[in-house]
């Protein structure tokens, strides 16, 4: 059975959107239905009602996620109504239930939903004027802003949204919440902070480097690289200059409470061999253990000597070989299992001149 696709529509309630905005919402609802999409909205009139009306006019389906528990709040022409009784928390459901999102002009509720979509990397088309958000907010590769849309642009706007959806299909949501503060530094000037859309060039440089690609094959397009913009991907800073990144995931089961390093890379060849990766990894490990986690694992390829040396300098030990662990260019290859517990954390000086290039390929995900 083929899954029906859907688009989440965000926008103002009655009185918060002008006639041209409502006409555009209706035409986009029609175009979405013609392409096989359903429309998901808050179902409270205004933009939602217009988009639903257009979708239903050509035989499409609509779903209203209602704030309260009254089915009567659904607009006429709604195919399905789901009373959530969740008030503002309903926005999180709206954020995740569509293949992509279109935001029309609205007020604070719409701004909140736009912010959530940007924060979670959802394919998002933003239409019209949103004066409380800056140009930098819309710089994410998963988002496009069209400040002056016209009703006659409906087809081209849906084309643009589908481009964003296609670009984001390779991105995945990595489970597990962040476990450490994402803004910290050590005495040597090495720091860690959360990755943001402006870091895309850092990732392009890293995955455009043959040494990095030898261990992690990844196409360096904006849509693919946007997967690194999440709370467990930290940019490595040297005196506030972005120099690399460290990505990790967490085990949610409290009986295990592990952290696994997905990747650690120093982006530019000129920065390798300067212990940037080792110092960043030591800072990260200390923060993980200070947060109460008790074990960190990494799975580099056994032939990646630079990665193994970097891990060992921090105190990681080789625990075994994971056979046929990851697929690289269509071929399964082995990986080392290395782990670190608090008593193993190396106590060497943060600013030591260890020789390493910071390249860690630590997971089968590509």
Tab-separated table of C-alpha atoms in Angstrom:
chain	number	residue	atom	x	y	z
A	1	UNK	CA	0.000	0.000	0.000
A	2	UNK	CA	1.412	3.412	-0.986
A	3	UNK	CA	1.404	6.057	1.719
A	4	UNK	CA	-0.664	9.145	0.945
A	5	UNK	CA	1.430	12.298	1.009
A	6	UNK	CA	0.418	15.441	2.877
A	7	UNK	CA	1.508	19.048	3.325
A	8	UNK	CA	1.097	20.971	6.569
A	9	UNK	CA	-0.337	24.453	6.031
A	10	UNK	CA	0.439	27.187	8.569
A	11	UNK	CA	-1.074	30.655	8.695
A	12	UNK	CA	-3.331	33.188	10.283
A	13	UNK	CA	-6.845	32.772	11.534
A	14	UNK	CA	-9.701	34.957	10.251
A	15	UNK	CA	-8.697	38.615	10.364
A	16	UNK	CA	-4.953	37.897	10.336
A	17	UNK	CA	-4.609	37.232	6.600
A	18	UNK	CA	-5.630	39.472	3.703
A	19	UNK	CA	-7.752	38.595	0.673
A	20	UNK	CA	-4.749	37.923	-1.592
A	21	UNK	CA	-3.217	35.594	1.013
A	22	UNK	CA	-6.450	33.643	1.330
A	23	UNK	CA	-6.826	33.397	-2.451
A	24	UNK	CA	-3.255	32.108	-2.752
A	25	UNK	CA	-3.882	29.561	0.019
A	26	UNK	CA	-6.959	28.300	-1.840
A	27	UNK	CA	-5.064	27.968	-5.141
A	28	UNK	CA	-2.170	26.182	-3.445
A	29	UNK	CA	-4.650	23.816	-1.800
A	30	UNK	CA	-6.013	23.004	-5.278
A	31	UNK	CA	-2.533	22.445	-6.715
A	32	UNK	CA	-1.528	20.202	-3.824
A	33	UNK	CA	-4.617	18.029	-4.319
A	34	UNK	CA	-3.943	17.777	-8.058
A	35	UNK	CA	-0.482	16.376	-7.243
A	36	UNK	CA	-1.824	13.816	-4.799
A	37	UNK	CA	-1.203	15.635	-1.522
A	38	UNK	CA	-3.631	16.043	1.328
A	39	UNK	CA	-3.674	19.191	3.440
A	40	UNK	CA	-3.060	19.136	7.204
A	41	UNK	CA	-3.816	22.283	9.194
A	42	UNK	CA	-5.056	23.634	12.485
A	43	UNK	CA	-8.515	23.805	10.942
A	44	UNK	CA	-9.492	27.110	12.532
A	45	UNK	CA	-10.563	29.262	9.604
A	46	UNK	CA	-8.507	31.851	7.771
A	47	UNK	CA	-5.610	30.313	5.839
A	48	UNK	CA	-6.511	26.784	6.974
A	49	UNK	CA	-10.082	27.105	5.703
A	50	UNK	CA	-8.935	28.546	2.357
A	51	UNK	CA	-6.375	25.802	1.754
A	52	UNK	CA	-8.898	23.136	2.756
A	53	UNK	CA	-11.507	24.634	0.430
A	54	UNK	CA	-9.134	24.544	-2.527
A	55	UNK	CA	-7.994	21.006	-1.758
A	56	UNK	CA	-11.526	19.666	-1.381
A	57	UNK	CA	-12.703	21.432	-4.567
A	58	UNK	CA	-10.630	19.050	-6.689
A	59	UNK	CA	-11.218	15.922	-4.613
A	60	UNK	CA	-8.342	16.132	-2.132
A	61	UNK	CA	-8.422	15.153	1.531
A	62	UNK	CA	-7.948	17.453	4.514
A	63	UNK	CA	-7.093	16.807	8.157
A	64	UNK	CA	-7.754	19.359	10.896
A	65	UNK	CA	-5.674	19.083	14.094
A	66	UNK	CA	-7.949	20.957	16.450
A	67	UNK	CA	-6.629	22.748	19.537
A	68	UNK	CA	-9.409	21.617	21.794
A	69	UNK	CA	-11.775	18.678	22.123
A	70	UNK	CA	-14.663	20.067	20.073
A	71	UNK	CA	-15.327	18.433	16.737
A	72	UNK	CA	-17.553	21.379	15.927
A	73	UNK	CA	-14.425	23.581	15.635
A	74	UNK	CA	-13.565	21.922	12.305
A	75	UNK	CA	-14.276	23.987	9.208
A	76	UNK	CA	-16.922	22.822	6.746
A	77	UNK	CA	-15.296	20.630	4.114
A	78	UNK	CA	-12.809	18.972	6.482
A	79	UNK	CA	-12.332	15.295	5.616
A	80	UNK	CA	-11.074	14.287	9.046
A	81	UNK	CA	-10.969	16.246	12.289
A	82	UNK	CA	-8.746	15.241	15.181
A	83	UNK	CA	-9.525	17.036	18.457
A	84	UNK	CA	-6.137	17.023	20.213
A	85	UNK	CA	-7.116	18.943	23.372
A	86	UNK	CA	-3.432	19.987	23.405
A	87	UNK	CA	-3.607	23.754	22.769
A	88	UNK	CA	-0.142	25.008	21.695
A	89	UNK	CA	1.440	21.553	21.982
A	90	UNK	CA	-0.562	20.632	18.890
A	91	UNK	CA	2.061	22.505	16.848
A	92	UNK	CA	4.569	19.695	17.383
A	93	UNK	CA	2.187	17.206	15.753
A	94	UNK	CA	1.599	19.601	12.879
A	95	UNK	CA	5.351	19.955	12.460
A	96	UNK	CA	5.972	16.253	11.895
A	97	UNK	CA	2.847	14.957	10.163
A	98	UNK	CA	3.445	16.263	6.630
A	99	UNK	CA	6.037	15.675	3.927
A	100	UNK	CA	6.653	19.418	3.931
A	101	UNK	CA	5.215	22.687	5.217
A	102	UNK	CA	3.918	25.954	3.769
A	103	UNK	CA	3.696	28.984	6.049
A	104	UNK	CA	1.506	31.939	5.086
A	105	UNK	CA	1.312	35.216	6.953
A	106	UNK	CA	0.013	34.969	10.492
A	107	UNK	CA	0.750	36.062	14.018
A	108	UNK	CA	2.542	34.553	16.998
A	109	UNK	CA	1.205	31.024	16.610
A	110	UNK	CA	2.409	30.906	13.012
A	111	UNK	CA	5.797	32.324	14.032
A	112	UNK	CA	6.115	29.608	16.674
A	113	UNK	CA	5.360	26.907	14.100
A	114	UNK	CA	7.867	28.407	11.639
A	115	UNK	CA	10.524	28.438	14.350
A	116	UNK	CA	9.827	24.798	15.209
A	117	UNK	CA	10.090	23.777	11.547
A	118	UNK	CA	13.397	25.633	11.175
A	119	UNK	CA	14.770	24.107	14.362
A	120	UNK	CA	13.891	20.555	13.283
A	121	UNK	CA	15.011	20.918	9.659
A	122	UNK	CA	11.604	20.311	8.080
A	123	UNK	CA	11.135	21.215	4.376
A	124	UNK	CA	9.541	24.638	4.733
A	125	UNK	CA	8.266	27.225	2.243
A	126	UNK	CA	7.628	30.604	3.896
A	127	UNK	CA	5.376	33.059	2.057
A	128	UNK	CA	4.905	36.754	2.722
A	129	UNK	CA	6.153	39.119	5.381
A	130	UNK	CA	7.263	37.875	8.817
A	131	UNK	CA	8.810	40.963	10.440
A	132	UNK	CA	9.820	39.267	13.678
A	133	UNK	CA	12.174	36.846	11.885
A	134	UNK	CA	15.498	37.917	10.361
A	135	UNK	CA	16.999	36.887	7.028
A	136	UNK	CA	19.453	34.671	8.922
A	137	UNK	CA	16.550	32.655	10.321
A	138	UNK	CA	15.591	31.604	6.794
A	139	UNK	CA	19.142	30.703	5.725
A	140	UNK	CA	18.642	26.974	6.355
A	141	UNK	CA	18.894	24.832	3.193
A	142	UNK	CA	15.580	23.198	4.122
A	143	UNK	CA	13.777	26.556	3.871
A	144	UNK	CA	12.906	29.093	1.162
A	145	UNK	CA	11.369	32.514	1.708
A	146	UNK	CA	9.181	34.123	-0.978
A	147	UNK	CA	8.413	37.615	0.363
A	148	UNK	CA	5.890	38.744	-2.270
A	149	UNK	CA	3.928	35.725	-3.512
A	150	UNK	CA	1.037	36.202	-5.920
A	151	UNK	CA	-2.023	34.004	-6.458
A	152	UNK	CA	-0.848	33.303	-10.025
A	153	UNK	CA	2.410	31.848	-8.615
A	154	UNK	CA	0.694	28.873	-6.937
A	155	UNK	CA	2.053	26.223	-9.323
A	156	UNK	CA	5.635	27.522	-9.141
A	157	UNK	CA	5.445	27.722	-5.346
A	158	UNK	CA	4.405	24.080	-5.043
A	159	UNK	CA	7.242	23.198	-7.451
A	160	UNK	CA	9.647	24.952	-5.069
A	161	UNK	CA	8.267	23.112	-2.056
A	162	UNK	CA	8.678	19.754	-3.817
A	163	UNK	CA	12.317	20.670	-4.514
A	164	UNK	CA	12.840	21.211	-0.784
A	165	UNK	CA	11.102	17.915	0.041
A	166	UNK	CA	13.284	15.990	-2.413
A	167	UNK	CA	16.460	17.623	-1.077
A	168	UNK	CA	15.540	16.710	2.477
A	169	UNK	CA	14.586	13.081	1.872
A	170	UNK	CA	18.073	11.817	2.710
A	171	UNK	CA	18.076	13.542	6.082
A	172	UNK	CA	17.162	11.396	9.050
A	173	UNK	CA	16.097	12.172	12.570
A	174	UNK	CA	18.636	10.801	14.997
A	175	UNK	CA	17.100	9.661	18.272
A	176	UNK	CA	18.232	10.802	21.676
A	177	UNK	CA	18.396	14.212	23.274
A	178	UNK	CA	21.491	16.315	23.840
A	179	UNK	CA	23.346	15.460	27.037
A	180	UNK	CA	25.815	18.338	27.348
A	181	UNK	CA	25.812	22.104	27.106
A	182	UNK	CA	26.460	23.171	23.522
A	183	UNK	CA	28.465	26.309	24.318
A	184	UNK	CA	31.701	25.568	26.153
A	185	UNK	CA	35.472	25.939	25.833
A	186	UNK	CA	38.680	24.713	27.481
A	187	UNK	CA	41.765	26.643	28.534
A	188	UNK	CA	43.523	26.003	25.218
A	189	UNK	CA	40.843	27.816	23.202
A	190	UNK	CA	39.033	24.732	21.915
A	191	UNK	CA	35.258	25.099	22.119
A	192	UNK	CA	32.050	23.295	21.181
A	193	UNK	CA	28.738	24.786	20.115
A	194	UNK	CA	25.646	23.545	18.328
A	195	UNK	CA	25.735	23.513	14.511
A	196	UNK	CA	23.661	26.235	12.806
A	197	UNK	CA	22.710	26.889	9.155
A	198	UNK	CA	25.684	29.235	8.751
A	199	UNK	CA	28.020	26.264	9.283
A	200	UNK	CA	27.145	24.662	5.951
A	201	UNK	CA	30.422	25.805	4.400
A	202	UNK	CA	32.312	23.993	7.169
A	203	UNK	CA	30.551	20.742	6.262
A	204	UNK	CA	31.095	21.341	2.538
A	205	UNK	CA	34.837	21.667	3.122
A	206	UNK	CA	34.949	18.550	5.252
A	207	UNK	CA	33.021	16.337	2.842
A	208	UNK	CA	34.783	17.798	-0.166
A	209	UNK	CA	38.077	16.489	1.235
A	210	UNK	CA	39.359	13.178	-0.134
A	211	UNK	CA	40.818	12.149	3.247
A	212	UNK	CA	37.428	12.510	4.947
A	213	UNK	CA	35.519	10.870	2.093
A	214	UNK	CA	37.810	7.847	2.329
A	215	UNK	CA	36.092	7.002	5.611
A	216	UNK	CA	32.676	8.548	5.208
A	217	UNK	CA	31.098	8.682	1.759
A	218	UNK	CA	28.618	11.545	1.692
A	219	UNK	CA	27.431	13.716	-1.162
A	220	UNK	CA	28.168	17.318	-0.072
A	221	UNK	CA	24.901	18.916	-1.224
A	222	UNK	CA	23.018	21.391	0.957
A	223	UNK	CA	20.066	19.042	1.372
A	224	UNK	CA	22.272	16.192	2.580
A	225	UNK	CA	24.476	18.376	4.787
A	226	UNK	CA	21.474	19.923	6.516
A	227	UNK	CA	21.119	16.647	8.430
A	228	UNK	CA	23.954	17.840	10.672
A	229	UNK	CA	21.920	20.773	12.003
A	230	UNK	CA	20.601	19.211	15.190
A	231	UNK	CA	21.293	19.471	18.891
A	232	UNK	CA	23.764	16.570	18.958
A	233	UNK	CA	26.053	17.922	16.262
A	234	UNK	CA	28.647	20.274	17.736
A	235	UNK	CA	30.950	22.556	15.789
A	236	UNK	CA	34.539	22.455	17.013
A	237	UNK	CA	35.952	25.945	17.535
A	238	UNK	CA	39.567	27.023	17.877
A	239	UNK	CA	39.579	30.499	19.424
A	240	UNK	CA	36.020	30.989	18.085
A	241	UNK	CA	36.995	29.907	14.554
A	242	UNK	CA	34.977	26.911	13.232
A	243	UNK	CA	37.489	24.141	12.544
A	244	UNK	CA	35.524	20.894	12.532
A	245	UNK	CA	32.541	19.083	14.004
A	246	UNK	CA	31.599	16.278	16.373
A	247	UNK	CA	28.302	14.413	16.045
A	248	UNK	CA	26.959	11.975	18.626
A	249	UNK	CA	23.842	10.090	19.580
A	250	UNK	CA	22.511	8.919	22.903
A	251	UNK	CA	20.968	5.769	24.302
A	252	UNK	CA	17.627	6.646	25.877
A	253	UNK	CA	17.353	3.520	28.009
A	254	UNK	CA	18.585	4.512	31.517
A	255	UNK	CA	19.804	0.952	32.058
A	256	UNK	CA	22.503	1.598	29.420
A	257	UNK	CA	22.963	5.383	29.398
A	258	UNK	CA	25.625	5.273	26.655
A	259	UNK	CA	26.778	7.968	24.256
A	260	UNK	CA	28.072	7.025	20.815
A	261	UNK	CA	30.264	9.204	18.633
A	262	UNK	CA	28.886	9.283	15.110
A	263	UNK	CA	31.627	11.391	13.539
A	264	UNK	CA	34.514	13.689	14.383
A	265	UNK	CA	36.279	15.631	11.645
A	266	UNK	CA	38.675	18.543	11.290
A	267	UNK	CA	37.543	20.202	8.082
A	268	UNK	CA	40.740	21.620	6.573
A	269	UNK	CA	43.943	19.709	5.897
A	270	UNK	CA	46.011	22.636	7.214
A	271	UNK	CA	44.422	22.190	10.661
A	272	UNK	CA	45.134	18.484	10.919
A	273	UNK	CA	48.072	17.309	12.962
A	274	UNK	CA	47.508	20.143	15.466
A	275	UNK	CA	45.580	18.100	18.069
A	276	UNK	CA	42.342	20.009	17.438
A	277	UNK	CA	40.323	16.809	17.170
A	278	UNK	CA	41.940	15.264	20.237
A	279	UNK	CA	41.365	18.327	22.396
A	280	UNK	CA	37.765	18.635	21.220
A	281	UNK	CA	37.135	14.970	21.946
A	282	UNK	CA	38.644	15.294	25.431
A	283	UNK	CA	36.461	18.340	26.153
A	284	UNK	CA	33.411	16.468	24.902
A	285	UNK	CA	34.157	13.320	26.924
A	286	UNK	CA	34.694	15.283	30.123
A	287	UNK	CA	31.366	17.037	29.630
A	288	UNK	CA	29.558	13.760	28.950
A	289	UNK	CA	30.872	12.196	32.138
A	290	UNK	CA	30.144	15.369	34.130
A	291	UNK	CA	26.543	15.068	32.912
A	292	UNK	CA	26.309	11.621	34.513
A	293	UNK	CA	26.742	9.359	31.473
A	294	UNK	CA	29.081	6.449	32.107
A	295	UNK	CA	30.322	5.170	28.732
A	296	UNK	CA	31.212	6.560	25.290
A	297	UNK	CA	31.707	4.335	22.260
A	298	UNK	CA	33.113	4.867	18.773
A	299	UNK	CA	33.394	2.523	15.785
A	300	UNK	CA	36.181	3.688	13.421
A	301	UNK	CA	37.332	1.552	10.529
A	302	UNK	CA	40.312	-0.489	11.708
A	303	UNK	CA	42.409	0.910	8.840
A	304	UNK	CA	41.765	4.521	9.848
A	305	UNK	CA	44.939	4.899	11.884
A	306	UNK	CA	44.497	8.642	12.444
A	307	UNK	CA	41.054	8.098	13.995
A	308	UNK	CA	42.266	5.254	16.193
A	309	UNK	CA	45.241	7.295	17.444
A	310	UNK	CA	43.005	10.269	18.207
A	311	UNK	CA	40.654	8.103	20.251
A	312	UNK	CA	43.473	6.324	22.079
A	313	UNK	CA	45.102	9.625	23.103
A	314	UNK	CA	41.903	10.548	24.897
A	315	UNK	CA	41.800	7.155	26.617
A	316	UNK	CA	39.558	5.004	24.416
A	317	UNK	CA	40.373	1.291	24.440
A	318	UNK	CA	39.863	-1.244	21.688
A	319	UNK	CA	37.139	-3.631	22.809
A	320	UNK	CA	36.816	-5.779	19.681
A	321	UNK	CA	36.063	-5.943	15.962
A	322	UNK	CA	32.574	-5.451	14.554
A	323	UNK	CA	32.499	-7.602	11.424
A	324	UNK	CA	30.770	-6.305	8.282
A	325	UNK	CA	29.640	-3.317	10.329
A	326	UNK	CA	29.136	-0.639	7.693
A	327	UNK	CA	28.521	-0.343	3.982
A	328	UNK	CA	30.959	1.926	2.133
A	329	UNK	CA	30.524	2.412	-1.627
A	330	UNK	CA	28.463	-0.778	-1.744
A	331	UNK	CA	30.964	-2.944	0.154
A	332	UNK	CA	30.603	-4.125	3.748
A	333	UNK	CA	33.637	-3.486	5.902
A	334	UNK	CA	34.698	-4.151	9.468
A	335	UNK	CA	35.024	-1.588	12.229
A	336	UNK	CA	36.731	-1.447	15.591
A	337	UNK	CA	34.627	-1.115	18.713
A	338	UNK	CA	36.320	1.336	21.051
A	339	UNK	CA	34.988	2.583	24.356
A	340	UNK	CA	35.766	5.007	27.137
A	341	UNK	CA	34.645	5.049	30.767
A	342	UNK	CA	35.432	7.838	33.243
A	343	UNK	CA	38.467	6.089	34.733
A	344	UNK	CA	40.026	5.804	31.264
A	345	UNK	CA	39.814	9.467	30.342
A	346	UNK	CA	43.368	10.535	29.584
A	347	UNK	CA	44.617	13.340	31.779
A	348	UNK	CA	47.118	14.790	29.310
A	349	UNK	CA	47.294	18.592	28.911
A	350	UNK	CA	44.627	20.032	26.623
A	351	UNK	CA	47.165	22.023	24.677
A	352	UNK	CA	49.631	19.196	24.035
A	353	UNK	CA	51.104	18.791	20.564
A	354	UNK	CA	49.731	15.351	19.822
A	355	UNK	CA	49.914	14.278	16.193
A	356	UNK	CA	46.509	13.489	14.763
A	357	UNK	CA	44.307	14.719	11.971
A	358	UNK	CA	40.930	14.439	13.667
A	359	UNK	CA	39.240	12.107	11.190
A	360	UNK	CA	36.815	9.696	12.819
A	361	UNK	CA	34.321	7.571	10.928
A	362	UNK	CA	32.240	6.302	13.780
A	363	UNK	CA	28.992	4.903	12.421
A	364	UNK	CA	27.436	2.977	9.594
A	365	UNK	CA	25.074	5.833	8.792
A	366	UNK	CA	26.081	7.813	5.694
